[in-house]
Amino acid sequence: MNIVVLIKQTFDTEAKIAIKEGKIVADGVTQIINPYDEFALEEALRIKEKSGGDVLVVSAGGEKVKEALRSALAMGADRALLVETEGAAVDEGIVASALAKAISGLSYNLVLSGWKAIDDNSAQVGGRVAETLGLPQVNVVTQLTIEDGKALAVREVEGGTETVEVPLPALITAQRGLNEPRYPNMRGIMQAKKKELKVVTLSELGVSGAPQVAVKNVVLPPAKQAGKLFRDDVATSVAQLVQALRNEAKVI
Amino acid sequence: MAKVWVVVEAKEGQIKKVTYEMIGLASQLGEVEAVVVGSGVKDLAPGLGAYGVGKVYVVDQPELAEYTTARYTRVLAELIGQEQPAKVLIANTAQGRDFAPRVAQRLGLGQISDVTGYEQGQFVRPIYSGKALAQAEAVAAQAIITVRPNVFNAVSAGAGTAEVVERTVALQPNDLLEVVREVAKQVSVRPELTEANIICSGGRGLKEPANFKLIEDLADVLGAAVGASRAAVDAGWRHHSFQVGQTGKTVSPQVYFAIGISGAIQHLAGMGSSKVIVAINKDPEANIFKVADYGIVGDLFEVVPVLTEELRKALA
Ligand SMILES: Cc1cc2nc3c(=O)[nH]c(=O)nc-3n(C[C@H](O)[C@H](O)[C@H](O)COP(=O)(O)OP(=O)(O)OC[C@H]3O[C@@H](n4cnc5c(N)ncnc54)[C@H](O)[C@@H]3O)c2cc1C
Ligand SMILES: Nc1ncnc2c1ncn2[C@@H]1O[C@H](COP(=O)(O)O)[C@@H](O)[C@H]1O
């Protein structure tokens, strides 16, 4: 089984957001692998441990993204590929086209990604990559079984789950619940340094084009007004709360 | 005027509320038309006229009885290619977010995801887990917009019927590769988290799984959905499908009750856009009080039963 995992480097979940001239400031912010992509990578490693094969991690971004790729190698991925986009104006369509182009010539049975990136909240790149590569997809997956050239995947839908079967090669996007990602150990970190990390540029891939979506501005959400705290005895506090919900907020 | 499409989302023969919310947004953007896709769904179309939809395209074929990515992508991409609407509004639900990017990529279109506002020609969408808002616009005239449920006001019914245009789309062999093996519904009488008007969530403060009964009783009095913090999910008290937050569900109900939840930034990421937030916590310094509209500082084991009783009386 050859597995490709798409990972994005994102802000740490605790990161505070600063905005300058309508843009998010990334300087000095701790970066991590997008949490959903860790589930994807962990799943790839487990499949490999069971049935052998090769795990390639691919990420599009700037030089700094090598850190995320090294972490993925330390977790156990075999090889890494950076699609260098430093300075280029990209959107989900361009990133997906570049990622798809970068892996299109390789032999793979399965592509795994996260279902969404927690920074841009787009939930697009997985589906766009699958479309470009002409692969069937199963999205927001919490359980995956690979057998007889097929993927049997349980995906989350409103109020329940669906179990979907697709032939390989296919693209699966990972949701929390799929597994518990491992932490890299010392040995993994040492080995990661010796593993292959290739770089390919957008122009080498022949991917160009202007973004289709223009972000005009980024703002902080309006600050919330201080709320009302009830701290009397239980009966009084509850009565005040019920009164407020009914007559002031008018939501009950 | 530009044609703006709303892709109708229906379940078991019922049009979902998010469809009417999308019609509300679409009416600000241009002339509203709708698309209904499925099997045995034709009857849903004419009634949309009462909501201000002029024309409804219907693709009603037996192979579309179950949702599958490839079939819906085929149908939507083909219709959009033929009719060239300017904007296509799709619900940001399990279904909509699945096929929308594929349609976008097939047609070479931009997509603005998870939109929660429209102001001065810009689509507003939460990014960085709601810690920031992006104001975006599509560069080309044509684009796909996915819309967060429960945020826009639903249009209410007036009079009128829509013109119904039936279409057939030829599916290709590749569209039939996916097989839906099983559809499992959670046996719950409560509303779905992402669609609920009221949510009652419990966290580590509940101390043990059995105490979730307190949350459930409160939820049942309010007709609310039940949610959980990650700590409650990690402890195994609740299945992860109940988790609200950065790595759980994003919700925006009218009222969100956070009970025994500290208000970690990753939890706020999932419920910060709720209209009214109510917190019950014994720690007056808990972070959740910073975002709460109303809070009771107290022991949840004392407060919640009394609150449930009071609401039962008030709502009787
Ligand atoms: C990558 C990442 C992703 C994450 N994603 C999520 C996510 O999606 N959702 C999420 O929720 N968390 C998420 N977290 C975890 C988050 O950081 C917190 O650990 C978690 O939200 C804490 O849950 P809690 O509020 O239930 O527990 P705690 O933080 O332990 O809070 C319990 C609260 O209960 C109160 N309490 C205790 N006893 C009582 C009582 N008797 N009466 C009243 N109040 C009482 C306490 O004062 C306290 O405030 C994530 C973390 C990471 C690193
Ligand atoms: N720059 C990128 N490099 C590699 N993978 C990416 C990139 N952007 C997005 N992805 C993958 O696509 C998923 C969805 O991202 P998004 O569409 O940005 O929400 C992520 O979880 C990643 O697996």
XYZ file of C-alpha atoms and ligand atoms in Angstrom:
644
model
C 0.000 0.000 0.000
C 1.417 3.340 -0.991
C -0.251 6.126 0.894
C -0.039 9.871 0.365
C -0.991 12.126 3.271
C -1.718 15.817 2.736
C -0.705 17.890 5.704
C -1.047 21.593 6.295
C 0.875 23.617 8.811
C -1.464 25.745 10.938
C -1.395 28.000 13.976
C -1.343 26.263 17.329
C -4.882 26.004 18.675
C -4.012 28.257 21.630
C -2.553 30.986 19.409
C -3.823 34.521 19.872
C -4.713 36.303 16.669
C -3.222 39.674 15.782
C -4.218 41.598 12.675
C -2.186 44.175 10.844
C -3.427 45.999 7.760
C -6.246 43.548 7.246
C -4.020 40.497 7.449
C -3.291 37.903 10.121
C 0.184 38.258 11.630
C 2.009 34.937 11.637
C 5.309 36.121 13.145
C 6.194 34.408 16.370
C 3.169 32.118 16.331
C 3.779 28.474 17.196
C 2.901 26.285 14.248
C 1.585 22.753 14.357
C 0.326 20.114 11.948
C -3.380 20.758 11.385
C -5.056 18.456 13.971
C -7.220 16.645 11.404
C -4.165 15.945 9.275
C -2.573 14.229 12.267
C -5.501 11.823 12.303
C -4.922 11.245 8.593
C -1.219 10.602 9.120
C -1.793 8.316 12.092
C -4.238 6.273 10.025
C -1.710 5.979 7.217
C 0.959 4.775 9.638
C -1.396 2.178 11.102
C -2.322 0.858 7.670
C 1.348 0.644 6.777
C 2.181 -1.152 10.020
C -0.495 -3.706 9.216
C 0.048 -4.297 5.539
C 3.369 -2.696 4.636
C 4.036 0.006 2.077
C 5.214 3.542 1.948
C 3.863 6.750 3.477
C 4.593 10.017 1.691
C 3.598 13.308 3.343
C 3.008 16.283 1.095
C 2.486 19.888 2.085
C 2.176 23.117 0.146
C 3.551 26.266 1.731
C 6.706 28.206 2.490
C 10.075 27.194 3.832
C 8.735 27.004 7.386
C 6.461 24.130 6.429
C 9.524 21.872 6.419
C 9.161 21.801 10.219
C 5.722 20.231 9.909
C 7.052 17.750 7.370
C 9.927 16.836 9.698
C 7.437 16.241 12.522
C 5.467 13.971 10.220
C 8.654 12.082 9.336
C 9.416 11.800 13.030
C 5.981 10.291 13.614
C 6.885 7.626 11.072
C 6.228 8.828 7.536
C 8.827 7.557 5.069
C 9.293 10.493 2.750
C 8.220 14.100 2.471
C 7.524 16.496 -0.354
C 7.227 20.255 -0.027
C 5.306 22.075 -2.718
C 6.980 25.444 -2.397
C 4.489 28.324 -2.644
C 6.454 31.022 -0.792
C 5.264 34.437 -1.881
C 2.692 33.114 -4.371
C -0.934 34.222 -4.156
C -2.910 31.009 -3.765
C -6.390 29.883 -2.877
C -7.873 26.442 -2.259
C -8.181 25.719 -5.982
C -4.565 26.508 -6.764
C -3.226 24.656 -3.717
C -5.323 21.624 -4.619
C -4.215 21.709 -8.249
C -0.579 21.912 -7.168
C -0.907 19.078 -4.652
C -2.710 16.939 -7.207
C -0.068 17.648 -9.828
C 2.713 16.804 -7.384
C 1.295 13.360 -6.670
C -0.306 12.552 -10.006
C 2.737 10.784 -11.415
C 3.318 8.638 -8.320
C 1.938 5.217 -7.704
C -0.425 5.340 -4.755
C -3.419 3.381 -3.501
C -4.777 5.836 -1.021
C -4.680 9.582 -0.376
C -5.536 10.807 3.102
C -6.145 14.396 4.180
C -7.838 16.251 7.013
C -11.476 17.198 6.462
C -10.684 20.835 7.107
C -7.868 23.116 8.088
C -8.524 24.899 11.374
C -7.000 28.138 10.111
C -8.850 28.838 6.863
C -11.872 26.690 7.790
C -12.445 25.935 4.106
C -12.949 22.178 3.956
C -12.196 22.298 0.239
C -8.722 21.047 -0.560
C -9.414 17.317 -0.023
C -12.398 17.299 -2.356
C -10.637 19.441 -4.939
C -7.600 17.145 -4.968
C -9.843 14.088 -5.352
C -11.647 15.772 -8.225
C -8.427 16.688 -10.016
C -7.054 13.171 -9.645
C -10.398 11.647 -10.596
C -10.622 9.695 -7.337
C -13.711 8.716 -5.390
C -13.779 10.297 -1.945
C -15.257 9.713 1.449
C -15.393 12.795 3.620
C -15.302 13.333 7.409
C -14.389 9.745 8.197
C -14.286 8.308 11.720
C -13.591 4.664 10.855
C -11.666 3.176 7.955
C -11.117 -0.390 6.794
C -8.933 -1.173 3.777
C -9.581 -4.585 2.242
C -9.506 -6.282 -1.157
C -8.716 -3.100 -3.027
C -11.572 -1.257 -1.393
C -12.022 1.299 1.339
C -14.945 0.896 3.694
C -15.380 4.169 5.522
C -17.782 5.385 8.166
C -18.520 9.057 7.746
C -20.283 11.467 10.053
C -23.538 12.986 8.869
C -26.164 14.979 10.743
C -27.786 12.736 13.295
C -25.841 9.579 12.482
C -23.326 7.897 10.230
C -23.083 6.471 6.738
C -20.888 3.574 5.747
C -19.580 4.054 2.236
C -17.542 1.696 0.086
C -15.260 2.969 -2.666
C -12.673 1.188 -4.819
C -9.004 2.166 -4.432
C -7.321 4.435 -5.218
C -9.505 6.809 -3.249
C -9.222 9.920 -1.129
C -10.389 9.856 2.485
C -10.651 12.916 4.719
C -10.121 12.358 8.421
C -12.293 13.461 11.332
C -11.613 13.273 15.047
C -12.556 9.831 16.319
C -10.620 8.019 13.603
C -7.707 7.306 15.967
C -5.438 8.850 18.601
C -2.293 10.225 16.915
C 1.030 9.110 18.368
C 3.750 11.463 19.555
C 7.102 11.267 17.820
C 9.698 9.561 20.027
C 13.416 10.333 20.241
C 14.313 7.602 17.775
C 11.750 8.891 15.311
C 13.085 12.415 15.603
C 16.656 11.207 14.959
C 15.600 9.095 11.984
C 13.571 11.951 10.524
C 16.741 13.907 9.900
C 17.962 11.246 7.506
C 14.727 10.799 5.604
C 14.099 12.266 2.170
C 12.503 15.728 2.019
C 12.127 16.907 -1.576
C 11.095 20.344 -2.698
C 9.215 21.181 -5.865
C 8.078 24.647 -6.942
C 4.807 25.738 -8.470
C 6.526 26.621 -11.726
C 8.267 23.238 -11.844
C 4.822 21.707 -11.517
C 3.497 24.023 -14.194
C 0.762 25.321 -11.925
C -0.160 28.954 -12.289
C -3.254 31.091 -12.159
C -4.748 33.805 -10.036
C -6.851 33.127 -6.943
C -10.602 33.035 -7.509
C -11.406 34.356 -4.076
C -10.141 37.706 -2.852
C -9.967 38.285 0.883
C -10.497 42.024 1.183
C -10.084 42.338 4.893
C -9.697 40.372 8.099
C -11.119 41.699 11.352
C -11.446 40.546 14.917
C -14.971 39.507 15.867
C -16.884 42.269 17.664
C -16.072 42.186 21.364
C -18.809 40.733 23.511
C -20.439 42.979 26.072
C -19.909 41.899 29.626
C -22.611 39.457 30.608
C -24.751 39.344 33.710
C -23.568 37.143 36.532
C -26.046 35.859 39.086
C -24.390 34.836 42.302
C -27.169 34.845 44.896
C -28.591 31.722 46.454
C -29.604 29.055 43.971
C -33.341 29.804 43.912
C -32.816 33.538 43.334
C -30.129 33.087 40.709
C -32.209 30.594 38.791
C -35.272 32.836 38.932
C -33.211 35.769 37.655
C -31.778 33.681 34.842
C -35.156 32.354 33.710
C -36.573 35.874 33.844
C -33.674 37.220 31.771
C -33.931 34.496 29.144
C -37.676 35.028 28.795
C -38.089 38.761 29.027
C -34.732 40.275 28.151
C -33.116 37.934 25.633
C -36.548 36.592 24.635
C -35.128 33.262 23.591
C -37.224 30.890 25.670
C -30.455 40.683 -12.542
C -27.961 37.945 -11.781
C -29.385 34.500 -11.216
C -28.575 33.101 -7.805
C -29.094 29.426 -7.132
C -30.014 27.767 -3.899
C -29.358 24.034 -3.788
C -32.274 22.685 -1.776
C -31.374 20.335 1.034
C -34.107 17.939 2.010
C -34.274 14.942 4.273
C -36.998 12.315 4.180
C -39.179 14.434 1.951
C -38.856 17.538 4.123
C -37.024 20.668 3.054
C -34.497 21.602 5.713
C -34.600 24.984 7.403
C -31.170 25.925 6.064
C -32.735 26.029 2.579
C -35.017 28.883 3.626
C -32.066 30.612 5.267
C -30.152 30.374 1.993
C -33.127 31.770 0.080
C -33.009 34.748 2.451
C -29.359 35.361 1.618
C -29.881 34.693 -2.104
C -32.595 37.322 -2.325
C -29.982 39.920 -1.341
C -27.752 38.779 -4.186
C -30.066 38.558 -7.171
C -32.932 36.685 -8.715
C -33.494 33.508 -6.725
C -33.732 30.122 -8.426
C -33.486 26.724 -6.803
C -32.280 23.239 -7.598
C -33.830 20.082 -6.206
C -31.876 16.834 -6.622
C -32.969 13.366 -5.535
C -35.487 10.641 -6.145
C -39.195 11.277 -5.615
C -38.458 14.925 -4.814
C -40.419 16.607 -7.602
C -43.278 17.545 -5.308
C -40.987 19.741 -3.231
C -40.457 22.174 -6.095
C -43.658 24.173 -6.716
C -44.060 25.182 -3.062
C -40.742 27.029 -3.140
C -42.496 29.768 -5.115
C -44.151 30.895 -1.914
C -40.697 31.732 -0.583
C -39.814 33.964 -3.497
C -38.162 31.406 -5.782
C -39.041 32.069 -9.417
C -37.796 28.911 -11.053
C -36.885 25.497 -9.735
C -34.738 22.993 -11.629
C -35.605 19.450 -10.669
C -33.425 16.413 -11.282
C -35.496 13.502 -10.050
C -33.912 10.140 -10.853
C -33.970 6.775 -9.043
C -30.129 6.628 -8.953
C -30.177 9.772 -6.821
C -32.202 8.236 -3.995
C -29.137 8.092 -1.796
C -26.636 10.869 -1.565
C -23.285 10.048 -3.130
C -20.501 12.494 -3.883
C -19.926 11.617 -7.509
C -23.579 11.594 -8.571
C -24.438 14.913 -6.957
C -21.244 16.440 -8.326
C -22.183 15.287 -11.818
C -25.707 16.685 -11.579
C -24.759 20.049 -10.130
C -21.753 20.612 -12.386
C -23.837 19.795 -15.438
C -26.727 22.094 -14.500
C -24.451 24.962 -13.547
C -22.599 24.525 -16.835
C -25.860 24.715 -18.782
C -27.596 27.553 -16.957
C -24.651 29.659 -15.777
C -26.018 31.061 -12.516
C -23.802 33.725 -10.975
C -23.730 32.377 -7.446
C -24.583 28.909 -6.225
C -25.508 28.684 -2.561
C -24.985 25.295 -0.917
C -25.603 24.442 2.734
C -22.467 23.836 4.783
C -23.745 20.474 5.978
C -22.355 16.930 5.718
C -23.806 16.747 2.218
C -23.185 20.238 0.939
C -19.606 20.530 2.112
C -18.891 17.184 0.502
C -19.856 17.938 -3.090
C -19.387 21.732 -3.202
C -15.572 21.753 -3.584
C -15.705 18.990 -6.178
C -18.179 20.933 -8.266
C -16.034 24.043 -7.837
C -12.889 22.252 -8.956
C -14.594 20.597 -11.921
C -15.838 23.943 -13.174
C -12.743 25.887 -12.174
C -14.690 28.051 -9.747
C -13.822 29.751 -6.502
C -15.657 28.759 -3.355
C -16.258 30.855 -0.256
C -16.874 28.431 2.608
C -18.986 28.573 5.752
C -20.385 32.038 5.214
C -22.097 33.631 8.219
C -22.725 37.153 6.961
C -23.094 39.356 3.922
C -22.191 43.012 4.318
C -21.497 45.633 1.673
C -20.914 43.147 -1.064
C -18.558 41.014 1.012
C -19.137 37.525 2.333
C -18.158 37.231 5.965
C -16.736 33.956 7.197
C -15.146 32.885 10.471
C -11.532 31.750 10.186
C -9.018 30.622 12.807
C -11.840 28.926 14.698
C -13.871 32.096 14.929
C -10.972 34.104 16.346
C -11.113 36.258 13.213
C -13.557 37.099 10.450
C -12.575 37.273 6.808
C -14.416 39.527 4.375
C -14.153 37.924 0.980
C -15.485 38.269 -2.503
C -15.382 36.134 -5.590
C -13.094 37.424 -8.314
C -15.088 35.902 -11.175
C -18.778 36.510 -11.661
C -19.512 32.874 -10.930
C -18.747 31.274 -7.578
C -19.903 28.746 -5.045
C -20.852 29.893 -1.583
C -21.401 27.450 1.279
C -23.638 28.793 4.017
C -23.473 27.946 7.727
C -26.844 26.667 8.966
C -28.753 28.446 11.712
C -27.223 31.877 11.091
C -29.231 33.683 8.413
C -32.894 34.450 8.983
C -35.160 32.027 7.183
C -37.651 33.628 4.783
C -41.248 32.980 5.641
C -43.875 31.754 3.228
C -46.024 34.127 1.199
C -47.960 33.333 -1.921
C -46.892 32.137 -5.362
C -45.745 29.026 -7.120
C -42.491 28.479 -8.887
C -41.966 27.509 -12.482
C -40.664 23.949 -12.455
C -38.108 22.811 -15.019
C -37.365 19.099 -15.081
C -33.969 17.894 -16.219
C -32.333 14.521 -16.620
C -28.617 14.116 -16.189
C -26.815 11.138 -17.688
C -24.596 9.592 -15.042
C -21.246 8.142 -16.125
C -19.872 4.735 -15.062
C -17.382 6.495 -12.764
C -20.238 8.158 -10.915
C -21.477 4.792 -9.726
C -18.344 3.585 -7.931
C -19.483 4.604 -4.470
C -21.790 2.250 -2.653
C -23.607 3.340 0.479
C -23.525 0.188 2.610
C -25.336 1.400 5.638
C -27.065 4.460 7.005
C -27.214 4.486 10.786
C -29.315 7.021 12.595
C -28.619 7.842 16.165
C -31.702 6.857 18.033
C -32.313 10.196 19.612
C -35.483 12.116 20.155
C -33.420 15.262 20.512
C -32.593 17.620 17.673
C -29.300 17.399 15.787
C -26.541 19.522 17.340
C -25.841 21.632 14.271
C -29.520 22.332 13.678
C -30.718 22.840 17.245
C -32.129 26.137 18.499
C -31.006 25.367 22.013
C -28.031 23.294 23.128
C -27.207 22.119 26.638
C -23.580 21.037 26.941
C -21.793 19.407 29.831
C -18.109 19.231 30.690
C -15.698 17.752 33.152
C -17.521 19.513 35.970
C -20.146 16.771 35.754
C -17.590 14.461 37.370
C -19.051 11.191 36.099
C -21.000 9.922 33.111
C -24.209 9.213 35.010
C -24.483 12.902 35.818
C -25.066 13.691 32.162
C -28.651 12.851 33.094
C -28.830 16.375 34.587
C -27.968 17.862 31.182
C -30.386 15.552 29.378
C -33.271 16.451 31.710
C -32.632 20.148 31.152
C -32.368 19.581 27.399
C -35.647 17.692 27.314
C -37.526 20.452 29.081
C -36.177 22.904 26.476
C -36.442 20.608 23.462
C -32.694 21.104 23.166
C -29.783 19.082 21.799
C -27.081 17.748 24.104
C -23.427 18.627 23.573
C -20.168 17.973 25.387
C -16.710 19.399 25.897
C -13.708 17.442 24.729
C -12.826 16.594 28.325
C -16.200 14.878 28.674
C -15.688 13.070 25.380
C -12.119 12.030 26.175
C -13.305 10.656 29.508
C -15.645 8.441 27.508
C -18.824 9.977 28.936
C -20.141 10.895 25.560
C -19.469 9.839 21.970
C -17.234 12.236 20.022
C -20.109 13.153 17.723
C -21.394 15.222 20.666
C -18.202 17.235 20.948
C -18.473 20.960 20.414
C -15.331 22.917 19.565
C -12.345 23.217 17.337
C -12.056 19.486 16.720
C -15.764 18.903 17.189
C -18.922 20.485 15.865
C -19.378 24.161 15.096
C -22.762 25.270 16.366
C -24.672 28.527 16.466
C -27.910 28.010 18.367
C -30.144 30.718 19.809
C -29.083 29.640 23.285
C -26.061 27.638 24.388
C -25.853 26.371 27.959
C -22.272 25.577 29.036
C -22.458 23.607 32.248
C -19.337 22.594 34.126
C -17.277 23.744 31.151
C -14.298 26.029 31.736
C -14.416 27.746 28.347
C -11.081 26.722 26.829
C -10.313 28.533 23.605
C -10.840 25.319 21.619
C -14.321 24.951 23.072
C -15.207 28.591 22.352
C -14.122 27.965 18.767
C -17.155 25.767 18.281
C -19.851 27.733 20.058
C -18.674 31.349 20.121
C -21.187 32.393 17.469
C -24.179 31.249 19.576
C -26.632 34.095 20.003
C -27.013 33.820 23.760
C -24.521 31.974 25.949
C -25.434 30.828 29.445
C -22.734 29.487 31.747
C -23.092 27.602 34.982
C -19.808 27.167 36.784
C -18.660 27.204 40.394
C -15.501 29.109 39.542
C -16.251 32.822 39.123
C -12.932 33.195 37.257
C -13.775 30.546 34.651
C -13.037 31.743 31.137
C -16.539 30.837 29.983
C -17.926 33.808 31.943
C -15.953 36.131 29.651
C -18.146 35.165 26.723
C -21.357 34.361 28.588
C -24.344 36.672 28.298
C -25.734 35.213 31.501
C -24.029 33.181 34.142
C -24.748 31.550 37.429
C -21.808 31.144 39.758
C -22.611 28.024 41.696
C -22.490 24.290 42.060
C -24.077 22.750 38.996
C -25.401 19.827 41.043
C -27.524 22.305 42.980
C -28.280 24.779 40.191
C -29.224 22.541 37.275
C -32.064 20.568 38.934
C -33.648 23.806 40.159
C -33.234 25.414 36.746
C -34.808 22.414 35.039
C -37.779 22.585 37.411
C -38.207 26.339 36.999
C -38.103 26.067 33.216
C -40.538 23.173 33.296
C -42.983 25.404 35.173
C -42.295 28.447 33.029
C -42.795 26.556 29.795
C -45.817 24.527 30.947
C -5.785 20.519 19.375
C -6.827 20.635 20.451
C -8.157 20.583 20.076
C -9.158 20.687 21.043
N -10.470 20.651 20.643
C -11.436 20.803 21.566
C -12.810 20.797 21.190
O -13.160 20.616 20.013
N -13.739 20.975 22.156
C -13.420 21.143 23.469
O -14.334 21.289 24.295
N -12.135 21.133 23.862
C -11.141 20.953 22.948
N -9.845 20.906 23.379
C -9.568 20.782 24.818
C -9.639 22.074 25.589
O -8.367 22.664 25.565
C -10.047 21.801 27.063
O -9.145 20.868 27.617
C -11.449 21.262 27.243
O -12.379 22.052 26.524
C -11.818 21.269 28.716
O -13.088 20.700 28.922
P -13.971 21.142 30.197
O -14.250 22.589 30.123
O -15.127 20.213 30.240
O -13.026 20.745 31.410
P -12.231 21.682 32.431
O -11.384 22.654 31.720
O -11.604 20.758 33.398
O -13.374 22.501 33.128
C -14.305 21.972 34.024
C -15.070 23.147 34.594
O -16.107 22.658 35.442
C -16.202 23.512 36.563
N -16.798 22.718 37.649
C -16.278 21.661 38.294
N -17.143 21.196 39.201
C -18.236 21.966 39.132
C -19.467 21.993 39.823
N -19.764 21.103 40.761
N -20.363 22.949 39.513
C -20.098 23.881 38.544
N -18.955 23.896 37.859
C -18.023 22.945 38.149
C -14.777 23.938 36.854
O -14.777 25.186 37.559
C -14.216 24.077 35.452
O -14.361 25.409 34.972
C -8.821 20.819 22.415
C -7.474 20.880 22.791
C -6.491 20.791 21.827
C -5.060 20.880 22.258
N -1.215 23.836 1.865
C -1.602 22.564 2.033
N -0.702 21.553 1.931
C -1.069 20.261 2.104
N -2.318 19.891 2.392
C -3.258 20.848 2.515
C -2.962 22.226 2.330
N -4.089 22.944 2.507
C -5.042 22.042 2.807
N -4.555 20.785 2.806
C -5.268 19.521 3.102
O -6.644 19.709 2.851
C -7.397 19.620 4.064
C -8.526 20.629 4.043
O -8.007 21.945 4.037
P -8.870 23.248 3.757
O -9.612 23.011 2.491
O -7.858 24.327 3.648
O -9.792 23.412 4.935
C -6.382 19.803 5.174
O -6.802 19.145 6.355
C -5.133 19.182 4.566
O -5.144 17.769 4.700
